[in-house]
Short mmCIF file of C-alpha atoms in Angstrom, two decimals:
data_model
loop_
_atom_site.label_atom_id
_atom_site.label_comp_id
_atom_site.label_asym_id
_atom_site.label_seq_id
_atom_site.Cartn_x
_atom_site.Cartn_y
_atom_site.Cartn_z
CA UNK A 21 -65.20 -99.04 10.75
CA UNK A 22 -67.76 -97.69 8.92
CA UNK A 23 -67.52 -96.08 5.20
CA UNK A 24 -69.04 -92.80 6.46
CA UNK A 25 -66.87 -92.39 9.61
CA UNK A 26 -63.63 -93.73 7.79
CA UNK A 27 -64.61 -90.56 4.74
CA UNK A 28 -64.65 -88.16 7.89
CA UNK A 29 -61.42 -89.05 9.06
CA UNK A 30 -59.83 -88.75 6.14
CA UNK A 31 -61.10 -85.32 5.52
CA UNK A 32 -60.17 -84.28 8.58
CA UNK A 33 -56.49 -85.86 8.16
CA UNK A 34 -56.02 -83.95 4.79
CA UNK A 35 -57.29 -80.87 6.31
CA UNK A 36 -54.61 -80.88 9.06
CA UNK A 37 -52.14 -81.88 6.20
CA UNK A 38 -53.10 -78.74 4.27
CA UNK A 39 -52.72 -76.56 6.86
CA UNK A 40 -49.60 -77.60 8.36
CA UNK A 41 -48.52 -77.41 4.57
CA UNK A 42 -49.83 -73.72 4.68
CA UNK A 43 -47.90 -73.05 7.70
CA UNK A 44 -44.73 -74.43 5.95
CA UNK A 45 -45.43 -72.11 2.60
CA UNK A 46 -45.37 -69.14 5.07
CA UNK A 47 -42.40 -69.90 7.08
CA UNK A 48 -40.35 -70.02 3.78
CA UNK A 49 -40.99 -67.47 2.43
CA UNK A 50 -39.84 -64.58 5.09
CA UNK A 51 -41.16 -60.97 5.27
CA UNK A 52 -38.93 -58.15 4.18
CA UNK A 53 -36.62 -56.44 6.22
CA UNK A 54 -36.39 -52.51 6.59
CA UNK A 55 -32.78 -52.62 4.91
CA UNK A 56 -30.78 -49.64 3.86
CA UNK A 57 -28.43 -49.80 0.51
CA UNK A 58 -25.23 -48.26 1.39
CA UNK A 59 -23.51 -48.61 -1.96
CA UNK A 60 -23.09 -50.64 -4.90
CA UNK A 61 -27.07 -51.22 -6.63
CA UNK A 62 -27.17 -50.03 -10.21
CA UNK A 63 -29.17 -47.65 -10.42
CA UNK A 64 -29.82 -47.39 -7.12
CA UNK A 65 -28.62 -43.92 -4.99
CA UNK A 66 -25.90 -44.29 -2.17
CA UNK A 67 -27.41 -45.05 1.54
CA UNK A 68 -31.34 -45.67 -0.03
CA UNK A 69 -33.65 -46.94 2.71
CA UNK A 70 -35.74 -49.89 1.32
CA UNK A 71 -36.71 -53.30 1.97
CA UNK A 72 -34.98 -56.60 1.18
CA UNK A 73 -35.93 -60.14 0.76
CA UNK A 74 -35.36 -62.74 -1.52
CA UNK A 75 -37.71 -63.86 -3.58
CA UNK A 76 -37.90 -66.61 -6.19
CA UNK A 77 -34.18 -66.73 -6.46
CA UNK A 78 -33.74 -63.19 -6.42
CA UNK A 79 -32.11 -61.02 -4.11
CA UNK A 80 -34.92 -57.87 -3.97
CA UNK A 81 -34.50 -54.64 -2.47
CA UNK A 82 -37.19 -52.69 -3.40
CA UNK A 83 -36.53 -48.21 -2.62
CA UNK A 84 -39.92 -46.21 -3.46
CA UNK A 85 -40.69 -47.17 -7.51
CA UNK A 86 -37.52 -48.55 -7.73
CA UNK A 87 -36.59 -52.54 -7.86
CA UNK A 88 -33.24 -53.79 -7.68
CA UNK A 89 -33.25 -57.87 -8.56
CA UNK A 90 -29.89 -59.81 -8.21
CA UNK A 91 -30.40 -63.71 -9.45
CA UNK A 92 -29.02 -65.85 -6.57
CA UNK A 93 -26.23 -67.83 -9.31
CA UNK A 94 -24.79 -64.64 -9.85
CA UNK A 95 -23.38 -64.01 -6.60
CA UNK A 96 -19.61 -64.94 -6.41
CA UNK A 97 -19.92 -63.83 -2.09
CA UNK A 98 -22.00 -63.20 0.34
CA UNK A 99 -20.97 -61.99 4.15
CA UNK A 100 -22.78 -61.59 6.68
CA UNK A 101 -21.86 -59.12 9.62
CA UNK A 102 -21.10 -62.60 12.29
CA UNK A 103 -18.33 -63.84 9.08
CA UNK A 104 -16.68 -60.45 9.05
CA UNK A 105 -16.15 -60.72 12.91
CA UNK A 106 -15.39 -64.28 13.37
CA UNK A 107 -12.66 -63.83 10.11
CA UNK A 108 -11.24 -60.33 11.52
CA UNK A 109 -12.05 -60.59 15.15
CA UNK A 110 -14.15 -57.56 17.38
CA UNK A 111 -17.05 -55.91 15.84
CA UNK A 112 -15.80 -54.17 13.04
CA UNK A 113 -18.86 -56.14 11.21
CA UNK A 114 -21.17 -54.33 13.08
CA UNK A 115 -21.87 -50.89 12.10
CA UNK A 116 -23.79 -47.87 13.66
CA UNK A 117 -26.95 -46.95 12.14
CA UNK A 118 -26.96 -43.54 11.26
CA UNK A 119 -28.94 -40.81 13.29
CA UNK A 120 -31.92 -39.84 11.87
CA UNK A 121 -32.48 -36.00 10.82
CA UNK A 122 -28.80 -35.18 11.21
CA UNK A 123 -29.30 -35.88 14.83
CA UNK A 124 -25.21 -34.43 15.47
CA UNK A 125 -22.32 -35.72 17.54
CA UNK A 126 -24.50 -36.05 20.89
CA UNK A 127 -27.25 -38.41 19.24
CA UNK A 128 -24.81 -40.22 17.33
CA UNK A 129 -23.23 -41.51 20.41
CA UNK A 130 -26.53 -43.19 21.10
CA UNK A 131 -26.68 -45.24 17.18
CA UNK A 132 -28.56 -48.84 17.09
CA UNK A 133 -25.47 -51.55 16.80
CA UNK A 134 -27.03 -53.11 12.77
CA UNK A 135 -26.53 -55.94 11.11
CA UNK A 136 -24.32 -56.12 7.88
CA UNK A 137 -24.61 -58.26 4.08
CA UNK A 138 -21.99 -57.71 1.58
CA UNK A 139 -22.40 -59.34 -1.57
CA UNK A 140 -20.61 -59.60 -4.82
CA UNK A 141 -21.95 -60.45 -7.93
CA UNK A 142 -21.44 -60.57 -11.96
CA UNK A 143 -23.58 -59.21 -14.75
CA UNK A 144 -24.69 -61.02 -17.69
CA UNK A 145 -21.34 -58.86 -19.21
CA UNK A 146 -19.41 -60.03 -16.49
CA UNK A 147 -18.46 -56.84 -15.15
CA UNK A 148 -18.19 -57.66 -10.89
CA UNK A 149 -19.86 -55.40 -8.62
CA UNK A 150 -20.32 -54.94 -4.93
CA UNK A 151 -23.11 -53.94 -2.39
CA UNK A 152 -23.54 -53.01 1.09
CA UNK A 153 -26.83 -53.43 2.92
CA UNK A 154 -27.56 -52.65 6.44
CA UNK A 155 -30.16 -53.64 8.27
CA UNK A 156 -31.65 -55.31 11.74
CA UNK A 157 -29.33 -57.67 14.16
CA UNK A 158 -29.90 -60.81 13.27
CA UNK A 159 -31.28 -60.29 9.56
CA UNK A 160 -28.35 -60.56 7.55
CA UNK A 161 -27.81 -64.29 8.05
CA UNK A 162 -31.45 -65.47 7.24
CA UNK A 163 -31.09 -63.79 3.91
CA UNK A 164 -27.81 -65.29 3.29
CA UNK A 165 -28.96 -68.58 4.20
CA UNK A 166 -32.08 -68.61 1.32
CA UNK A 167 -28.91 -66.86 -0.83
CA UNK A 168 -26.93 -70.03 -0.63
CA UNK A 169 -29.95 -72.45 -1.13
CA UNK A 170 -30.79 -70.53 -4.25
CA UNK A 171 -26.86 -70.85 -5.66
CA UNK A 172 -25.55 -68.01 -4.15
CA UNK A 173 -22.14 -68.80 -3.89
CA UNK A 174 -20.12 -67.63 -0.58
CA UNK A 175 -15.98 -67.88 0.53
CA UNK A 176 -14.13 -67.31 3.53
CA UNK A 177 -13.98 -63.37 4.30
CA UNK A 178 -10.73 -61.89 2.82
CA UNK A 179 -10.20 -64.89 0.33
CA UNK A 180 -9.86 -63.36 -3.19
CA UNK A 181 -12.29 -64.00 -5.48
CA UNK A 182 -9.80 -62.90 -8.05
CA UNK A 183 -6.35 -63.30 -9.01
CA UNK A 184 -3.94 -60.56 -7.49
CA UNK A 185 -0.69 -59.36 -9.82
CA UNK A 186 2.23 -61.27 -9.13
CA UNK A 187 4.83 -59.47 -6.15
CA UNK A 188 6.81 -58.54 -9.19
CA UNK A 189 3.97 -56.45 -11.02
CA UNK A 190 3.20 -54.91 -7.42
CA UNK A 191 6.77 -53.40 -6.94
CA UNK A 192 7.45 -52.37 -10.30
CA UNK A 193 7.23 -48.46 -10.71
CA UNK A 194 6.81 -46.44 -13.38
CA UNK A 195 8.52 -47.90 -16.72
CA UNK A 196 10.90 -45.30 -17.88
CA UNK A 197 9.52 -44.14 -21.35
CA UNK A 198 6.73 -42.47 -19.17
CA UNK A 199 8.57 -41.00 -16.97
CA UNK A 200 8.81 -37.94 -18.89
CA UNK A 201 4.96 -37.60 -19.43
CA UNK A 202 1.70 -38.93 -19.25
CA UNK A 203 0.74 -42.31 -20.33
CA UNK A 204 -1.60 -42.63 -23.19
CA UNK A 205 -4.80 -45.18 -22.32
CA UNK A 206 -8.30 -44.48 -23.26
CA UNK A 207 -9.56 -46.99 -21.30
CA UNK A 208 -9.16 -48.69 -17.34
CA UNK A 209 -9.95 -51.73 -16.30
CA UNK A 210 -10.58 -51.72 -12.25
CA UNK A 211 -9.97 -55.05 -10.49
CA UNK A 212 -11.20 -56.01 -7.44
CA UNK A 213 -9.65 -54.82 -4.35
CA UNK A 214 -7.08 -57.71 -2.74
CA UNK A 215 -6.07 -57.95 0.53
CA UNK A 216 -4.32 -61.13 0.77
CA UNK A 217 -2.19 -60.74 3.72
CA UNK A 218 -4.43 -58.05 5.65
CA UNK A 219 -7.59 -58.97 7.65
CA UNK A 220 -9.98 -57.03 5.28
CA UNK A 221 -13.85 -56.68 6.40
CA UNK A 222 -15.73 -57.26 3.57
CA UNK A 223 -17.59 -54.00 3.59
CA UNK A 224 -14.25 -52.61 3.84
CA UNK A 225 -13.41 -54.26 0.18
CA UNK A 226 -16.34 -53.38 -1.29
CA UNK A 227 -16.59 -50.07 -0.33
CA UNK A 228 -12.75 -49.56 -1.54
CA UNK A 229 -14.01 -50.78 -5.11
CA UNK A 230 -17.23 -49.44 -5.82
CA UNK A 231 -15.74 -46.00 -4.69
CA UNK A 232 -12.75 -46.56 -6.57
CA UNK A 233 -14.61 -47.12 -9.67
CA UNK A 234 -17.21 -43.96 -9.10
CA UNK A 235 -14.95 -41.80 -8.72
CA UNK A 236 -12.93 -42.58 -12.11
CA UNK A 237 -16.10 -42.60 -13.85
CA UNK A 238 -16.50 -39.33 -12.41
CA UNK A 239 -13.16 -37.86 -12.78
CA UNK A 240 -13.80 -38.63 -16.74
CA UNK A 241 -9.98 -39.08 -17.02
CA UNK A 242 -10.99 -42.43 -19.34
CA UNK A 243 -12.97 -42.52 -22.44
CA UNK A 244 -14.37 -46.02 -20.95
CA UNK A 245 -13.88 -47.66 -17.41
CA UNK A 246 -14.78 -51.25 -17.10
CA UNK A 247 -15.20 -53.34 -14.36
CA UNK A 248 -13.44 -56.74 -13.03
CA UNK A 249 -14.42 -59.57 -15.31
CA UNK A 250 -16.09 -57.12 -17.71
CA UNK A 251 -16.00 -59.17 -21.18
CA UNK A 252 -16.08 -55.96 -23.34
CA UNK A 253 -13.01 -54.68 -22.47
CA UNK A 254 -10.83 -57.14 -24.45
CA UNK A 255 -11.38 -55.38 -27.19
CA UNK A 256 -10.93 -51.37 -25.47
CA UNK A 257 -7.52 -49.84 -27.04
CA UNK A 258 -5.01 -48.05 -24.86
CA UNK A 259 -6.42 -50.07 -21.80
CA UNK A 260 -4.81 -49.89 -18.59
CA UNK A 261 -5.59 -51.98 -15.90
CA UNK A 262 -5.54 -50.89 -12.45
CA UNK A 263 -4.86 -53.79 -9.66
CA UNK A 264 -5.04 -52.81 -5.89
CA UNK A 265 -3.71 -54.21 -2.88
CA UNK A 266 -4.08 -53.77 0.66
CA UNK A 267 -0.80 -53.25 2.12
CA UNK A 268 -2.10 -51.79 5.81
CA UNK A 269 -5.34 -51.23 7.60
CA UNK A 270 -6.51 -50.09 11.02
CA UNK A 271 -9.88 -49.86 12.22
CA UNK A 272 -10.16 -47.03 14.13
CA UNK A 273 -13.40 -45.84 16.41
CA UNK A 274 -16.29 -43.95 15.51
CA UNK A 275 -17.29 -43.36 18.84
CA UNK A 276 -13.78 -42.20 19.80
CA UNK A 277 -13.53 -39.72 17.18
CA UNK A 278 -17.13 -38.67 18.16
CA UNK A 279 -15.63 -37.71 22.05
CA UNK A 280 -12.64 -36.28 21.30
CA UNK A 281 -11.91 -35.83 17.79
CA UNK A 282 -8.51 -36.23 18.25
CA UNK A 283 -8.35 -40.14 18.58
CA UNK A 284 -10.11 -43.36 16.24
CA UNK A 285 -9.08 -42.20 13.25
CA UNK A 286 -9.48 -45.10 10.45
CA UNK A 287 -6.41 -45.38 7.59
CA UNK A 288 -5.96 -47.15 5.30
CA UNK A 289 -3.00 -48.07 2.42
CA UNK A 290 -3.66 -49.54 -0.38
CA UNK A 291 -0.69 -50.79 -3.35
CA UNK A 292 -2.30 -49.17 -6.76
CA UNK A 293 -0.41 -51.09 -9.89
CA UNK A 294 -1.09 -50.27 -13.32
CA UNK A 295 -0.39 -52.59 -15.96
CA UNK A 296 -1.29 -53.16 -19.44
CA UNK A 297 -3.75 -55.97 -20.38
CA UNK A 298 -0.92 -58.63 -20.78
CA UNK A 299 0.75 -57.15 -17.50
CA UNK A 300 3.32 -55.39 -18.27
CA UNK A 301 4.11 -52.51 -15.40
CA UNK A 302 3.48 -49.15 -16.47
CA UNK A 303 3.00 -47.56 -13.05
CA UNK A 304 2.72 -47.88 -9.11
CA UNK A 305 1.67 -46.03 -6.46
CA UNK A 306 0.74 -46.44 -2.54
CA UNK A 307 -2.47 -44.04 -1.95
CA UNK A 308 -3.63 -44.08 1.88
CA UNK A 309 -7.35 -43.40 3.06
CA UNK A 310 -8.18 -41.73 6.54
CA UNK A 311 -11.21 -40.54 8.44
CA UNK A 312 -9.80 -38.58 11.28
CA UNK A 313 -12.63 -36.08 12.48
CA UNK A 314 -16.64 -36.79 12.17
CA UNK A 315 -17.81 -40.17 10.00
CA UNK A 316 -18.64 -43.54 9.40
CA UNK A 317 -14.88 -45.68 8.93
CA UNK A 318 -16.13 -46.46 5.65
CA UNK A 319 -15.74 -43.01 4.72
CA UNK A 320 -12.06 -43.96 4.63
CA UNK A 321 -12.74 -46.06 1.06
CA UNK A 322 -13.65 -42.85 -0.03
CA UNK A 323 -10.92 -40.62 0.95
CA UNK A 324 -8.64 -43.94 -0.49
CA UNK A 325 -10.59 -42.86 -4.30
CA UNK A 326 -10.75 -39.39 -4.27
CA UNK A 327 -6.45 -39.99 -3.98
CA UNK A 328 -5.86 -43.09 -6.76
CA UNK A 329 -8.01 -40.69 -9.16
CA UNK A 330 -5.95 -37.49 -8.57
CA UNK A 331 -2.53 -40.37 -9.08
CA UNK A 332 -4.56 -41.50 -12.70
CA UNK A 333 -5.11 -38.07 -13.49
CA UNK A 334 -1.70 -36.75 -12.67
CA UNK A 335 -0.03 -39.86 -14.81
CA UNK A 336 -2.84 -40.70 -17.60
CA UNK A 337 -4.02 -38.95 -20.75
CA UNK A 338 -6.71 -40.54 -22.98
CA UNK A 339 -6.05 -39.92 -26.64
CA UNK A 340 -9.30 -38.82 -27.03
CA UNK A 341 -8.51 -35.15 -24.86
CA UNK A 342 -5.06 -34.83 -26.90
#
């Protein structure tokens, strides 16, 4: 062959080689998704429409001028909507997307069937948080696919990514010096919601956390209120920690309630124990969450904390307020 033909066909060879490699660059790296952030980004408001992707290792969701970046490594879970329903059974994993412009109980009746991805992850302080996303049918498992190949890390749905009090700190009740009065604690640490022996979706569990630990924040009951894993609160005085089980759950119907508003309501009871940091029981309630008229069933978490923070603010005083 000659030396000129034999430079041509190498060209041409390396040209198809940089192409295809072109091709390859761009199927990796997949567009964003129209996403919507129910709860959990710092920083980030409740039910934010955005776009996700990941992104160099990063979990992105990106709301207006606002950029929310979660490192892949420092995801403990990740769920898509198809775990939730293959772990609980139905389609509790797949949620209605929310009419737009208020469109009322008539519209609603005619949601979009979405797609689900609940994550949990640690900051550098180790403080564990949760988030919701929403978005297309089909979505959520691409994204948790690149998650895991970038050292997300992911577990069966409804295995505990933390260790639950013992059965004997869960029936305890209230220790009898306070039964006469408040407890003194300046500070609570919130665990992450168990559900060891329930079928928990994992939007349920993060929903029941993140509202949990709004609303105390909120409710200002605490001087300080740390997360799960949160390093900083080893040295908090007065700290109570809170540990909450799921002792009953029913998924009821959106739709139903949307038809009749009698029927479908969503409950759920959940076994609130407070201890002190080297567990002793100082208190222990069961606090139930409904939605039994109009609303999504996660609106249930957040009946479930309005009801622990009126039981912390009925039995805790910080010193601080004395």
């Amino acid at each position: 062959m000659a030396p000129g033909r034999a430079a041509v066909l190498v060209s041409v060879a390396l040209l198809f080689v940089g192409i295809e490699t072109s091709i390859g660059n761009a199927q990796e790296t997949p567009a964003p998704v129209k996403a919507v952030q129910l709860i959990g980004l710092t920083g980030v408001k409740q039910n934010a429409k955005g776009t996700l992707k990941v992104e160099n290792g990063n979990l992105q969701f990106v709301h207006g001028k606002t950029n929310a970046d979660i490192t892949a490594a420092s995801i403990q879970d990740v769920v898509a909507g198809d775990d939730t329903q293959r772990s609980v059974g139905g389609t509790v994993g797949v949620m209605s997307m929310a009419a737009p412009y208020g469109g009322g109980r008539f519209l609603s009746l005619f949601r979009k069937k979405i797609d689900t991805l609940t994550i949990q992850y640690r900051d550098v302080g180790g403080a564990l948080h949760g988030a919701i996303f929403t978005m297309p049918v089909g979505a959520a498992n691409a994204i948790k696919t690149e998650l895991v190949s970038g050292g997300a890390h992911t577990t069966t749905t409804g295995q505990p990514t933390t260790d639950a009090p013992s059965s004997n700190e869960q029936n305890a009740t209230q220790s009898p010096e306070h039964l006469s009065g408040k407890i003194n604690a300046s500070a609570i640490q919130v665990e992450m919601i168990q559900s060891d022996e329930i079928k928990l979706p994992a939007e349920f569990q993060i929903a029941l956390y993140e509202n949990l630990v709004h609303q105390i924040e909120k409710q200002r009951t605490f001087q300080h209120v740390y997360r799960d894993g949160d390093r900083t609160a080893a040295s908090a005085p007065d700290l109570v920690v809170l540990h909450s089980t799921v002792r009953g759950f029913k998924a009821g119907s959106e739709r139903a309630r949307q038809v009749t508003t009698v029927a479908g309501a969503t409950s759920i009871t959940v076994h609130c124990q407070f201890t002190s940091p080297d567990a002793k029981p100082l208190l222990a309630r069961d606090v139930n969450g409904k939605v039994r008229f109009f609303g999504g069933n996660l609106k249930a978490t957040y009946d479930f904390a309005k009801k622990a923070v009126h039981v912390t603010h009925e039995n805790f005083s910080s010193t601080e307020s004395q």
